[in-house]
Amino acid sequence: MKNDASTYAESPKHTRRGARYQLTVTSGPECGAVLAISERSPGRLFVGTSSTCDLRLEDRRVSRRHLAVETTPHGLRITDTGSTNGTWISGLRVEGAICLGGETVTIGDTGLRVDVDHESKEESPDVRMAFGPLVGASLAMRRLYRTCDALATSLAPVLVEGPAGAGKLALAEALHLASAGKEAPFTVVEASALDTSSSLGESGTVFLREVGDASPEVQTYLATEVPRASARGVRIIAGTRRDLYAATERGTFREELLKEIAKSRIELPPLAARRGDVMLLVEHFCRELGQTSDAIMATKLAELNRRDYEENVRELRALVAKLLAGEVAVASRASGAHVPSIDEMGLVLGFRDLVVALPPFAEAKDEVLARFSSAYVTYAVAAHGGHVARAAAASGLAPRYFNLLRARGREKGA
């Protein structure tokens, strides 16, 4: 069913793109504590009693990881993460809600107030398209890179969370390569294959793949081996597709191990949340495999861009490898009109997905202009140290129009 043409469409000025929020504890043991949230926050932020939560509470009726908060174009999303006693807003128990500011949230015996932060200075967005072997130019990825910078300078264990195939191994390797110990070994260990006599080595970085799959006996062993390995100078990075906090609540994962591996944490988004990254990843995988995307027919590229990926980046890479293995032979047998390759057309990487998807011309042209405008103002502000007025002056645009372009870019998730 199509939308009713008479329905009023909310204008961009009513959206909350770029808004900054504060979650303030108004009652309970931590009364006065504040958690700041913005679209530059590294993924979801968590509230609970765990020492790894971004806002830690001592309330005994609050779960270890009780709720998550993150910004959206429409407001602050609050999600109950399977807590025991629930999350309540205005007397209603909610699994999730979008807050605009002024709401009171109750968890356990603790009250929280959602406020819009009008005082904090906006931080310039990160403009990188990759962090070492971890590739991504979407906002969902760029918001992680500054956190990656900080994690790379530390030897403390890190918990990398994310769905299957999201790139947890690539992130672990990127942190290793950006660290002072990058010349030391980088070792991948399957947690499910460990036993209680296994050693985590003497140096370098060890990536514990799917630590949630370790047996109960190995979990108990790792709870003591991880701090011993850290004392020997070994950097431990643990990856998991499971919610280990919920597993701890259920008693299926050792709380003492979670405390050791989650001294720091970072959460990778699924590929579906990484708007615009598919074609960038296709190019990256083609280079890794010694080819370019012109070896893949344009119609196949369009299919890659439209596809849903249950196994995320891993599934995309496997499909690219299969296409590169078979596409050249198919193309060499093709007859009829020549279909130019993407590289032959000389298209800018950021616009390739539009061409291969072949939307209506006017729609594609508007999207190209919107992407260029968003990229231009983003880089301009970053190049001028976050000073919007200076960036606007250097661009030759009227300040009001420059800010309008910035607002439109945020609305589209640029």
mmCIF file of C-alpha atoms in Angstrom:
data_model
loop_
_atom_site.group_PDB
_atom_site.id
_atom_site.type_symbol
_atom_site.label_atom_id
_atom_site.label_comp_id
_atom_site.label_asym_id
_atom_site.label_seq_id
_atom_site.Cartn_x
_atom_site.Cartn_y
_atom_site.Cartn_z
ATOM 1 C CA MET A 1 0.000 0.000 0.000
ATOM 2 C CA LYS A 2 1.289 3.467 -0.923
ATOM 3 C CA ASN A 3 1.391 6.292 1.554
ATOM 4 C CA ASP A 4 -1.616 8.609 1.531
ATOM 5 C CA ALA A 5 -0.632 11.603 -0.593
ATOM 6 C CA SER A 6 -2.476 13.854 1.842
ATOM 7 C CA THR A 7 -0.266 12.816 4.776
ATOM 8 C CA TYR A 8 1.935 15.656 5.978
ATOM 9 C CA ALA A 9 5.622 14.827 5.522
ATOM 10 C CA GLU A 10 7.759 16.074 8.393
ATOM 11 C CA SER A 11 10.330 18.602 7.176
ATOM 12 C CA PRO A 12 14.050 18.116 7.835
ATOM 13 C CA LYS A 13 14.088 20.777 10.548
ATOM 14 C CA HIS A 14 11.899 18.513 12.708
ATOM 15 C CA THR A 15 14.314 15.599 12.538
ATOM 16 C CA ARG A 16 16.956 15.117 15.215
ATOM 17 C CA ARG A 17 19.994 14.352 13.060
ATOM 18 C CA GLY A 18 23.148 15.537 14.825
ATOM 19 C CA ALA A 19 21.362 16.091 18.152
ATOM 20 C CA ARG A 20 23.316 15.402 21.332
ATOM 21 C CA TYR A 21 21.697 13.960 24.449
ATOM 22 C CA GLN A 22 22.390 13.471 28.115
ATOM 23 C CA LEU A 23 21.037 10.669 30.265
ATOM 24 C CA THR A 24 21.034 11.960 33.838
ATOM 25 C CA VAL A 25 20.472 9.844 36.940
ATOM 26 C CA THR A 26 17.765 11.656 38.950
ATOM 27 C CA SER A 27 17.247 9.090 41.715
ATOM 28 C CA GLY A 28 19.086 6.095 43.061
ATOM 29 C CA PRO A 29 22.631 5.457 44.340
ATOM 30 C CA GLU A 30 24.306 7.248 41.397
ATOM 31 C CA CYS A 31 22.067 10.346 41.507
ATOM 32 C CA GLY A 32 23.706 13.095 39.450
ATOM 33 C CA ALA A 33 25.727 10.828 37.164
ATOM 34 C CA VAL A 34 25.504 11.763 33.461
ATOM 35 C CA LEU A 35 26.008 9.823 30.209
ATOM 36 C CA ALA A 36 26.557 11.893 27.049
ATOM 37 C CA ILE A 37 25.330 10.439 23.761
ATOM 38 C CA SER A 38 25.792 11.754 20.215
ATOM 39 C CA GLU A 39 26.004 10.359 16.697
ATOM 40 C CA ARG A 40 29.786 10.332 17.181
ATOM 41 C CA SER A 41 29.468 7.824 20.022
ATOM 42 C CA PRO A 42 31.067 4.479 19.071
ATOM 43 C CA GLY A 43 27.876 2.492 18.476
ATOM 44 C CA ARG A 44 25.373 1.712 21.188
ATOM 45 C CA LEU A 45 26.111 2.796 24.758
ATOM 46 C CA PHE A 46 24.973 0.650 27.683
ATOM 47 C CA VAL A 47 23.520 1.243 31.141
ATOM 48 C CA GLY A 48 23.689 -1.431 33.827
ATOM 49 C CA THR A 49 25.604 -2.804 36.790
ATOM 50 C CA SER A 50 28.462 -4.340 34.791
ATOM 51 C CA SER A 51 31.833 -2.634 35.121
ATOM 52 C CA THR A 52 31.986 -2.454 31.316
ATOM 53 C CA CYS A 53 28.769 -0.405 30.975
ATOM 54 C CA ASP A 54 29.120 3.204 29.842
ATOM 55 C CA LEU A 55 26.879 4.275 32.729
ATOM 56 C CA ARG A 56 27.423 1.914 35.665
ATOM 57 C CA LEU A 57 24.823 1.680 38.410
ATOM 58 C CA GLU A 58 24.901 -0.007 41.828
ATOM 59 C CA ASP A 59 21.149 -0.614 41.917
ATOM 60 C CA ARG A 60 20.596 -4.312 42.724
ATOM 61 C CA ARG A 61 17.335 -4.362 40.744
ATOM 62 C CA VAL A 62 19.165 -3.289 37.571
ATOM 63 C CA SER A 63 20.570 -5.979 35.262
ATOM 64 C CA ARG A 64 24.229 -6.215 34.289
ATOM 65 C CA ARG A 65 23.497 -4.763 30.860
ATOM 66 C CA HIS A 66 20.024 -3.336 31.322
ATOM 67 C CA LEU A 67 19.452 -1.021 28.373
ATOM 68 C CA ALA A 68 21.172 0.434 25.323
ATOM 69 C CA VAL A 69 20.991 3.983 23.962
ATOM 70 C CA GLU A 70 21.882 5.347 20.526
ATOM 71 C CA THR A 71 21.019 8.347 18.399
ATOM 72 C CA THR A 72 18.721 8.122 15.375
ATOM 73 C CA PRO A 73 17.455 10.757 12.905
ATOM 74 C CA HIS A 74 14.230 10.873 14.940
ATOM 75 C CA GLY A 75 15.539 11.001 18.503
ATOM 76 C CA LEU A 76 17.303 8.933 21.137
ATOM 77 C CA ARG A 77 16.514 5.239 20.847
ATOM 78 C CA ILE A 78 16.322 3.390 24.177
ATOM 79 C CA THR A 79 16.264 -0.411 23.970
ATOM 80 C CA ASP A 80 15.752 -2.825 26.841
ATOM 81 C CA THR A 81 18.367 -5.566 26.354
ATOM 82 C CA GLY A 82 16.415 -8.367 27.996
ATOM 83 C CA SER A 83 16.583 -7.050 31.555
ATOM 84 C CA THR A 84 15.016 -8.925 34.467
ATOM 85 C CA ASN A 85 12.884 -6.083 35.863
ATOM 86 C CA GLY A 86 12.200 -4.142 32.677
ATOM 87 C CA THR A 87 12.513 -0.578 31.425
ATOM 88 C CA TRP A 88 9.631 1.808 32.182
ATOM 89 C CA ILE A 89 8.682 5.130 30.581
ATOM 90 C CA SER A 90 5.646 7.048 31.864
ATOM 91 C CA GLY A 91 4.365 3.971 33.674
ATOM 92 C CA LEU A 92 4.608 1.719 30.616
ATOM 93 C CA ARG A 93 7.048 -1.160 30.309
ATOM 94 C CA VAL A 94 8.820 -0.810 26.965
ATOM 95 C CA GLU A 95 11.113 -2.974 24.880
ATOM 96 C CA GLY A 96 12.174 0.052 22.857
ATOM 97 C CA ALA A 97 11.254 3.713 22.468
ATOM 98 C CA ILE A 98 12.349 6.905 20.705
ATOM 99 C CA CYS A 99 12.792 9.801 23.145
ATOM 100 C CA LEU A 100 12.932 13.474 22.151
ATOM 101 C CA GLY A 101 14.029 14.929 25.491
ATOM 102 C CA GLY A 102 12.293 15.450 28.812
ATOM 103 C CA GLU A 103 11.205 11.829 29.319
ATOM 104 C CA THR A 104 11.772 9.994 32.607
ATOM 105 C CA VAL A 105 13.000 6.412 32.389
ATOM 106 C CA THR A 106 12.809 4.051 35.359
ATOM 107 C CA ILE A 107 14.958 0.933 35.728
ATOM 108 C CA GLY A 108 14.933 -0.871 39.058
ATOM 109 C CA ASP A 109 14.995 1.805 41.759
ATOM 110 C CA THR A 110 16.859 4.258 39.525
ATOM 111 C CA GLY A 111 15.333 7.206 37.679
ATOM 112 C CA LEU A 112 16.886 8.575 34.479
ATOM 113 C CA ARG A 113 16.023 11.772 32.611
ATOM 114 C CA VAL A 114 16.578 12.256 28.883
ATOM 115 C CA ASP A 115 17.816 15.755 28.004
ATOM 116 C CA VAL A 116 18.867 17.364 24.740
ATOM 117 C CA ASP A 117 22.387 18.731 25.196
ATOM 118 C CA HIS A 118 22.515 22.256 23.754
ATOM 119 C CA GLU A 119 25.859 23.184 25.326
ATOM 120 C CA SER A 120 28.448 20.660 24.132
ATOM 121 C CA LYS A 121 30.527 21.654 21.119
ATOM 122 C CA GLU A 122 29.914 19.412 18.132
ATOM 123 C CA GLU A 123 32.893 17.246 17.227
ATOM 124 C CA SER A 124 33.968 17.062 13.585
ATOM 125 C CA PRO A 125 33.156 13.677 12.059
ATOM 126 C CA ASP A 126 35.971 11.295 11.254
ATOM 127 C CA VAL A 127 36.594 11.391 7.503
ATOM 128 C CA ARG A 128 38.570 8.157 7.103
ATOM 129 C CA MET A 129 37.267 5.380 4.856
ATOM 130 C CA ALA A 130 39.163 2.611 6.648
ATOM 131 C CA PHE A 131 41.077 1.719 9.783
ATOM 132 C CA GLY A 132 43.840 -0.546 8.513
ATOM 133 C CA PRO A 133 42.230 -3.674 7.010
ATOM 134 C CA LEU A 134 38.838 -2.649 8.438
ATOM 135 C CA VAL A 135 37.078 -0.908 5.533
ATOM 136 C CA GLY A 136 34.004 1.313 5.765
ATOM 137 C CA ALA A 137 33.044 4.902 4.999
ATOM 138 C CA SER A 138 29.488 4.849 6.373
ATOM 139 C CA LEU A 139 28.706 6.848 9.488
ATOM 140 C CA ALA A 140 28.171 3.585 11.365
ATOM 141 C CA MET A 141 31.829 2.710 10.704
ATOM 142 C CA ARG A 142 33.424 6.161 10.849
ATOM 143 C CA ARG A 143 32.047 6.707 14.339
ATOM 144 C CA LEU A 144 34.187 3.736 15.495
ATOM 145 C CA TYR A 145 37.567 4.889 14.220
ATOM 146 C CA ARG A 146 38.463 7.297 17.006
ATOM 147 C CA THR A 147 37.663 4.569 19.529
ATOM 148 C CA CYS A 148 39.924 2.249 17.512
ATOM 149 C CA ASP A 149 42.724 4.818 17.768
ATOM 150 C CA ALA A 150 42.429 4.807 21.559
ATOM 151 C CA LEU A 151 42.203 1.017 21.803
ATOM 152 C CA ALA A 152 45.306 0.573 19.642
ATOM 153 C CA THR A 153 47.456 2.455 22.145
ATOM 154 C CA SER A 154 46.463 0.198 25.054
ATOM 155 C CA LEU A 155 47.424 -3.338 26.034
ATOM 156 C CA ALA A 156 44.208 -3.917 27.987
ATOM 157 C CA PRO A 157 41.963 -6.770 26.770
ATOM 158 C CA VAL A 158 39.175 -5.801 24.363
ATOM 159 C CA LEU A 159 35.804 -7.437 23.750
ATOM 160 C CA VAL A 160 34.690 -7.069 20.108
ATOM 161 C CA GLU A 161 30.953 -7.642 19.720
ATOM 162 C CA GLY A 162 29.032 -8.053 16.492
ATOM 163 C CA PRO A 163 26.959 -10.468 14.410
ATOM 164 C CA ALA A 164 28.532 -13.358 12.512
ATOM 165 C CA GLY A 165 30.640 -12.171 9.589
ATOM 166 C CA ALA A 166 30.636 -8.495 10.605
ATOM 167 C CA GLY A 167 34.442 -8.210 10.536
ATOM 168 C CA LYS A 168 35.542 -8.917 14.099
ATOM 169 C CA LEU A 169 38.754 -10.596 12.896
ATOM 170 C CA ALA A 170 39.552 -7.655 10.603
ATOM 171 C CA LEU A 171 39.053 -5.248 13.503
ATOM 172 C CA ALA A 172 41.313 -7.294 15.778
ATOM 173 C CA GLU A 173 44.033 -7.352 13.111
ATOM 174 C CA ALA A 174 43.606 -3.608 12.535
ATOM 175 C CA LEU A 175 44.103 -2.900 16.244
ATOM 176 C CA HIS A 176 47.234 -5.069 16.231
ATOM 177 C CA LEU A 177 48.711 -3.360 13.155
ATOM 178 C CA ALA A 178 48.051 0.079 14.651
ATOM 179 C CA SER A 179 49.714 -0.821 17.966
ATOM 180 C CA ALA A 180 53.310 -0.364 19.091
ATOM 181 C CA GLY A 181 53.674 -4.171 19.036
ATOM 182 C CA LYS A 182 52.692 -4.605 15.375
ATOM 183 C CA GLU A 183 55.926 -6.478 14.604
ATOM 184 C CA ALA A 184 55.029 -9.191 17.151
ATOM 185 C CA PRO A 185 52.889 -12.214 16.154
ATOM 186 C CA PHE A 186 49.150 -11.934 15.557
ATOM 187 C CA THR A 187 47.544 -15.261 16.453
ATOM 188 C CA VAL A 188 43.949 -16.392 15.907
ATOM 189 C CA VAL A 189 42.664 -19.008 18.357
ATOM 190 C CA GLU A 190 39.288 -20.748 18.126
ATOM 191 C CA ALA A 191 37.882 -20.566 21.646
ATOM 192 C CA SER A 192 35.831 -23.737 21.088
ATOM 193 C CA ALA A 193 39.048 -25.666 20.368
ATOM 194 C CA LEU A 194 40.875 -24.650 23.556
ATOM 195 C CA ASP A 195 41.439 -26.940 26.505
ATOM 196 C CA THR A 196 42.618 -26.219 30.027
ATOM 197 C CA SER A 197 46.258 -26.851 29.111
ATOM 198 C CA SER A 198 46.351 -24.306 26.283
ATOM 199 C CA SER A 199 48.691 -21.334 26.505
ATOM 200 C CA LEU A 200 47.913 -17.899 25.099
ATOM 201 C CA GLY A 201 51.552 -17.322 24.166
ATOM 202 C CA GLU A 202 54.345 -15.082 25.337
ATOM 203 C CA SER A 203 54.046 -11.991 23.103
ATOM 204 C CA GLY A 204 52.027 -10.271 20.430
ATOM 205 C CA THR A 205 48.244 -10.214 20.041
ATOM 206 C CA VAL A 206 45.912 -13.182 20.482
ATOM 207 C CA PHE A 207 42.431 -13.032 18.982
ATOM 208 C CA LEU A 208 40.043 -15.389 20.757
ATOM 209 C CA ARG A 209 37.463 -16.113 18.086
ATOM 210 C CA GLU A 210 33.917 -16.621 19.444
ATOM 211 C CA VAL A 211 34.875 -16.719 23.093
ATOM 212 C CA GLY A 212 31.232 -17.433 23.952
ATOM 213 C CA ASP A 213 31.651 -20.907 22.428
ATOM 214 C CA ALA A 214 34.289 -21.941 24.987
ATOM 215 C CA SER A 215 33.299 -24.799 27.283
ATOM 216 C CA PRO A 216 32.535 -24.014 30.952
ATOM 217 C CA GLU A 217 35.841 -25.599 31.993
ATOM 218 C CA VAL A 218 37.800 -23.499 29.496
ATOM 219 C CA GLN A 219 35.942 -20.358 30.582
ATOM 220 C CA THR A 220 37.078 -20.981 34.165
ATOM 221 C CA TYR A 221 40.637 -21.559 32.927
ATOM 222 C CA LEU A 222 40.651 -18.417 30.758
ATOM 223 C CA ALA A 223 39.467 -16.296 33.684
ATOM 224 C CA THR A 224 42.925 -16.845 35.217
ATOM 225 C CA GLU A 225 44.964 -17.310 32.017
ATOM 226 C CA VAL A 226 43.898 -14.004 30.415
ATOM 227 C CA PRO A 227 45.310 -11.803 33.232
ATOM 228 C CA ARG A 228 48.446 -13.982 33.325
ATOM 229 C CA ALA A 229 48.916 -13.545 29.577
ATOM 230 C CA SER A 230 48.362 -9.788 29.894
ATOM 231 C CA ALA A 231 51.056 -9.686 32.582
ATOM 232 C CA ARG A 232 53.419 -11.404 30.102
ATOM 233 C CA GLY A 233 52.738 -8.631 27.569
ATOM 234 C CA VAL A 234 50.201 -10.500 25.427
ATOM 235 C CA ARG A 235 47.320 -8.395 24.092
ATOM 236 C CA ILE A 236 44.026 -10.321 24.309
ATOM 237 C CA ILE A 237 41.194 -9.430 21.931
ATOM 238 C CA ALA A 238 38.059 -11.567 22.248
ATOM 239 C CA GLY A 239 35.340 -11.695 19.628
ATOM 240 C CA THR A 240 31.739 -12.786 20.126
ATOM 241 C CA ARG A 241 28.476 -12.907 18.206
ATOM 242 C CA ARG A 242 26.634 -13.724 21.428
ATOM 243 C CA ASP A 243 25.338 -11.371 24.112
ATOM 244 C CA LEU A 244 27.722 -12.438 26.873
ATOM 245 C CA TYR A 245 26.021 -10.191 29.409
ATOM 246 C CA ALA A 246 22.716 -12.007 28.891
ATOM 247 C CA ALA A 247 24.606 -15.310 29.023
ATOM 248 C CA THR A 248 26.092 -14.239 32.346
ATOM 249 C CA GLU A 249 22.592 -13.477 33.659
ATOM 250 C CA ARG A 250 21.516 -16.981 32.599
ATOM 251 C CA GLY A 251 24.584 -18.550 34.181
ATOM 252 C CA THR A 252 25.952 -19.949 30.889
ATOM 253 C CA PHE A 253 29.016 -17.685 30.765
ATOM 254 C CA ARG A 254 31.484 -17.055 33.579
ATOM 255 C CA GLU A 255 31.156 -13.547 34.984
ATOM 256 C CA GLU A 256 34.795 -13.550 36.124
ATOM 257 C CA LEU A 257 35.932 -14.189 32.513
ATOM 258 C CA LEU A 258 33.694 -11.430 31.164
ATOM 259 C CA LYS A 259 35.287 -8.986 33.622
ATOM 260 C CA GLU A 260 38.750 -9.946 32.345
ATOM 261 C CA ILE A 261 38.105 -9.752 28.589
ATOM 262 C CA ALA A 262 35.846 -6.690 28.623
ATOM 263 C CA LYS A 263 38.200 -4.112 30.113
ATOM 264 C CA SER A 264 37.310 -2.241 26.920
ATOM 265 C CA ARG A 265 34.655 -3.049 24.334
ATOM 266 C CA ILE A 266 33.618 -2.096 20.816
ATOM 267 C CA GLU A 267 30.565 -3.156 18.813
ATOM 268 C CA LEU A 268 30.598 -3.726 15.049
ATOM 269 C CA PRO A 269 27.356 -3.016 13.154
ATOM 270 C CA PRO A 270 25.787 -5.476 10.691
ATOM 271 C CA LEU A 271 26.309 -4.762 7.004
ATOM 272 C CA ALA A 272 22.637 -3.723 6.710
ATOM 273 C CA ALA A 273 23.385 -0.732 8.973
ATOM 274 C CA ARG A 274 26.384 0.377 6.896
ATOM 275 C CA ARG A 275 24.686 2.533 4.279
ATOM 276 C CA GLY A 276 26.790 2.821 1.112
ATOM 277 C CA ASP A 277 29.610 0.457 2.159
ATOM 278 C CA VAL A 278 28.801 -2.476 -0.138
ATOM 279 C CA MET A 279 30.478 -1.102 -3.280
ATOM 280 C CA LEU A 280 33.456 0.123 -1.275
ATOM 281 C CA LEU A 281 33.897 -3.387 0.130
ATOM 282 C CA VAL A 282 33.501 -4.937 -3.329
ATOM 283 C CA GLU A 283 36.383 -2.805 -4.602
ATOM 284 C CA HIS A 284 38.452 -3.723 -1.548
ATOM 285 C CA PHE A 285 37.860 -7.466 -1.957
ATOM 286 C CA CYS A 286 38.618 -7.300 -5.682
ATOM 287 C CA ARG A 287 41.996 -5.680 -4.933
ATOM 288 C CA GLU A 288 42.706 -8.300 -2.259
ATOM 289 C CA LEU A 289 42.061 -10.996 -4.864
ATOM 290 C CA GLY A 290 44.325 -9.311 -7.434
ATOM 291 C CA GLN A 291 41.583 -8.005 -9.716
ATOM 292 C CA THR A 292 39.290 -5.008 -10.180
ATOM 293 C CA SER A 293 35.546 -4.684 -10.220
ATOM 294 C CA ASP A 294 35.528 -4.396 -14.027
ATOM 295 C CA ALA A 295 35.855 -8.204 -14.009
ATOM 296 C CA ILE A 296 32.292 -8.326 -12.641
ATOM 297 C CA MET A 297 29.390 -7.526 -14.939
ATOM 298 C CA ALA A 298 27.421 -4.403 -14.098
ATOM 299 C CA THR A 299 24.216 -6.381 -13.588
ATOM 300 C CA LYS A 300 25.967 -8.560 -11.005
ATOM 301 C CA LEU A 301 27.294 -5.489 -9.204
ATOM 302 C CA ALA A 302 23.737 -4.188 -9.020
ATOM 303 C CA GLU A 303 22.613 -7.484 -7.496
ATOM 304 C CA LEU A 304 25.390 -7.298 -4.877
ATOM 305 C CA ASN A 305 24.285 -3.796 -3.915
ATOM 306 C CA ARG A 306 20.632 -4.801 -3.483
ATOM 307 C CA ARG A 307 21.181 -8.095 -1.689
ATOM 308 C CA ASP A 308 20.519 -8.803 1.993
ATOM 309 C CA TYR A 309 23.484 -10.424 3.729
ATOM 310 C CA GLU A 310 22.696 -12.805 6.573
ATOM 311 C CA GLU A 311 26.407 -13.361 7.200
ATOM 312 C CA ASN A 312 27.345 -9.736 6.577
ATOM 313 C CA VAL A 313 30.800 -8.855 5.220
ATOM 314 C CA ARG A 314 31.944 -12.496 5.166
ATOM 315 C CA GLU A 315 29.094 -13.439 2.821
ATOM 316 C CA LEU A 316 29.794 -10.462 0.555
ATOM 317 C CA ARG A 317 33.469 -11.399 0.241
ATOM 318 C CA ALA A 318 32.602 -15.002 -0.627
ATOM 319 C CA LEU A 319 30.216 -13.835 -3.349
ATOM 320 C CA VAL A 320 32.825 -11.472 -4.818
ATOM 321 C CA ALA A 321 35.369 -14.315 -4.910
ATOM 322 C CA LYS A 322 32.875 -16.578 -6.709
ATOM 323 C CA LEU A 323 32.023 -13.888 -9.256
ATOM 324 C CA LEU A 324 35.700 -13.192 -9.959
ATOM 325 C CA ALA A 325 36.331 -16.901 -10.428
ATOM 326 C CA GLY A 326 33.532 -17.338 -12.969
ATOM 327 C CA GLU A 327 32.659 -13.939 -14.377
ATOM 328 C CA VAL A 328 35.602 -13.568 -16.751
ATOM 329 C CA ALA A 329 34.764 -16.805 -18.579
ATOM 330 C CA VAL A 330 31.128 -15.770 -18.861
ATOM 331 C CA ALA A 331 32.069 -12.353 -20.220
ATOM 332 C CA SER A 332 34.452 -13.831 -22.783
ATOM 333 C CA ARG A 333 31.634 -15.979 -24.227
ATOM 334 C CA ALA A 334 29.134 -13.134 -24.311
ATOM 335 C CA SER A 335 28.115 -11.738 -27.664
ATOM 336 C CA GLY A 336 26.298 -8.653 -28.814
ATOM 337 C CA ALA A 337 26.709 -5.071 -27.584
ATOM 338 C CA HIS A 338 29.698 -4.288 -25.381
ATOM 339 C CA VAL A 339 28.755 -3.513 -21.779
ATOM 340 C CA PRO A 340 31.378 -1.062 -20.492
ATOM 341 C CA SER A 341 33.028 -1.875 -17.194
ATOM 342 C CA ILE A 342 32.647 0.353 -14.192
ATOM 343 C CA ASP A 343 36.306 1.405 -14.463
ATOM 344 C CA GLU A 344 35.963 2.105 -18.210
ATOM 345 C CA MET A 345 33.215 4.579 -17.385
ATOM 346 C CA GLY A 346 35.574 6.344 -14.940
ATOM 347 C CA LEU A 347 32.955 6.616 -12.234
ATOM 348 C CA VAL A 348 33.772 7.954 -8.798
ATOM 349 C CA LEU A 349 33.530 5.124 -6.272
ATOM 350 C CA GLY A 350 30.814 6.842 -4.232
ATOM 351 C CA PHE A 351 28.442 6.953 -7.249
ATOM 352 C CA ARG A 352 28.972 3.489 -8.709
ATOM 353 C CA ASP A 353 26.139 1.849 -6.817
ATOM 354 C CA LEU A 354 23.690 4.356 -8.328
ATOM 355 C CA VAL A 355 24.729 3.563 -11.894
ATOM 356 C CA VAL A 356 24.638 -0.214 -11.554
ATOM 357 C CA ALA A 357 21.264 -0.059 -9.772
ATOM 358 C CA LEU A 358 19.840 2.034 -12.652
ATOM 359 C CA PRO A 359 17.190 4.083 -10.798
ATOM 360 C CA PRO A 360 15.293 6.782 -12.717
ATOM 361 C CA PHE A 361 17.755 9.397 -14.028
ATOM 362 C CA ALA A 362 16.298 12.348 -12.106
ATOM 363 C CA GLU A 363 16.352 10.361 -8.863
ATOM 364 C CA ALA A 364 19.953 9.280 -9.440
ATOM 365 C CA LYS A 365 21.068 12.823 -10.278
ATOM 366 C CA ASP A 366 19.496 14.212 -7.104
ATOM 367 C CA GLU A 367 21.212 11.520 -5.037
ATOM 368 C CA VAL A 368 24.614 12.248 -6.640
ATOM 369 C CA LEU A 369 24.254 15.952 -5.867
ATOM 370 C CA ALA A 370 23.153 15.206 -2.297
ATOM 371 C CA ARG A 371 26.130 12.886 -1.708
ATOM 372 C CA PHE A 372 28.597 15.382 -3.165
ATOM 373 C CA SER A 373 27.172 18.241 -1.102
ATOM 374 C CA SER A 374 27.285 16.175 2.077
ATOM 375 C CA ALA A 375 30.860 15.005 1.435
ATOM 376 C CA TYR A 376 31.995 18.531 0.569
ATOM 377 C CA VAL A 377 30.671 20.208 3.706
ATOM 378 C CA THR A 378 31.854 17.326 5.919
ATOM 379 C CA TYR A 379 35.420 17.568 4.653
ATOM 380 C CA ALA A 380 35.335 21.366 4.673
ATOM 381 C CA VAL A 381 34.379 21.486 8.363
ATOM 382 C CA ALA A 382 36.972 18.840 9.234
ATOM 383 C CA ALA A 383 39.686 20.692 7.267
ATOM 384 C CA HIS A 384 38.965 23.845 9.273
ATOM 385 C CA GLY A 385 39.267 22.143 12.631
ATOM 386 C CA GLY A 386 35.530 21.885 13.250
ATOM 387 C CA HIS A 387 34.923 25.641 12.751
ATOM 388 C CA VAL A 388 31.742 25.766 10.704
ATOM 389 C CA ALA A 389 31.845 29.515 10.085
ATOM 390 C CA ARG A 390 35.384 29.340 8.672
ATOM 391 C CA ALA A 391 34.471 26.389 6.483
ATOM 392 C CA ALA A 392 31.416 28.218 5.146
ATOM 393 C CA ALA A 393 33.464 31.323 4.379
ATOM 394 C CA ALA A 394 36.121 29.298 2.546
ATOM 395 C CA SER A 395 33.472 27.499 0.487
ATOM 396 C CA GLY A 396 32.029 30.738 -0.874
ATOM 397 C CA LEU A 397 28.536 29.674 0.209
ATOM 398 C CA ALA A 398 26.219 31.711 2.382
ATOM 399 C CA PRO A 399 26.471 30.446 5.992
ATOM 400 C CA ARG A 400 22.749 29.693 6.111
ATOM 401 C CA TYR A 401 22.906 27.584 2.921
ATOM 402 C CA PHE A 402 26.111 25.865 4.103
ATOM 403 C CA ASN A 403 24.378 24.835 7.337
ATOM 404 C CA LEU A 404 21.332 23.681 5.387
ATOM 405 C CA LEU A 405 23.557 21.347 3.340
ATOM 406 C CA ARG A 406 25.062 20.001 6.571
ATOM 407 C CA ALA A 407 21.612 19.336 8.016
ATOM 408 C CA ARG A 408 20.494 17.523 4.874
ATOM 409 C CA GLY A 409 23.618 15.373 4.958
ATOM 410 C CA ARG A 410 22.957 14.342 8.555
ATOM 411 C CA GLU A 411 19.356 13.514 7.730
ATOM 412 C CA LYS A 412 20.554 11.057 5.079
ATOM 413 C CA GLY A 413 23.098 9.449 7.442
ATOM 414 C CA ALA A 414 26.188 10.839 5.694
#
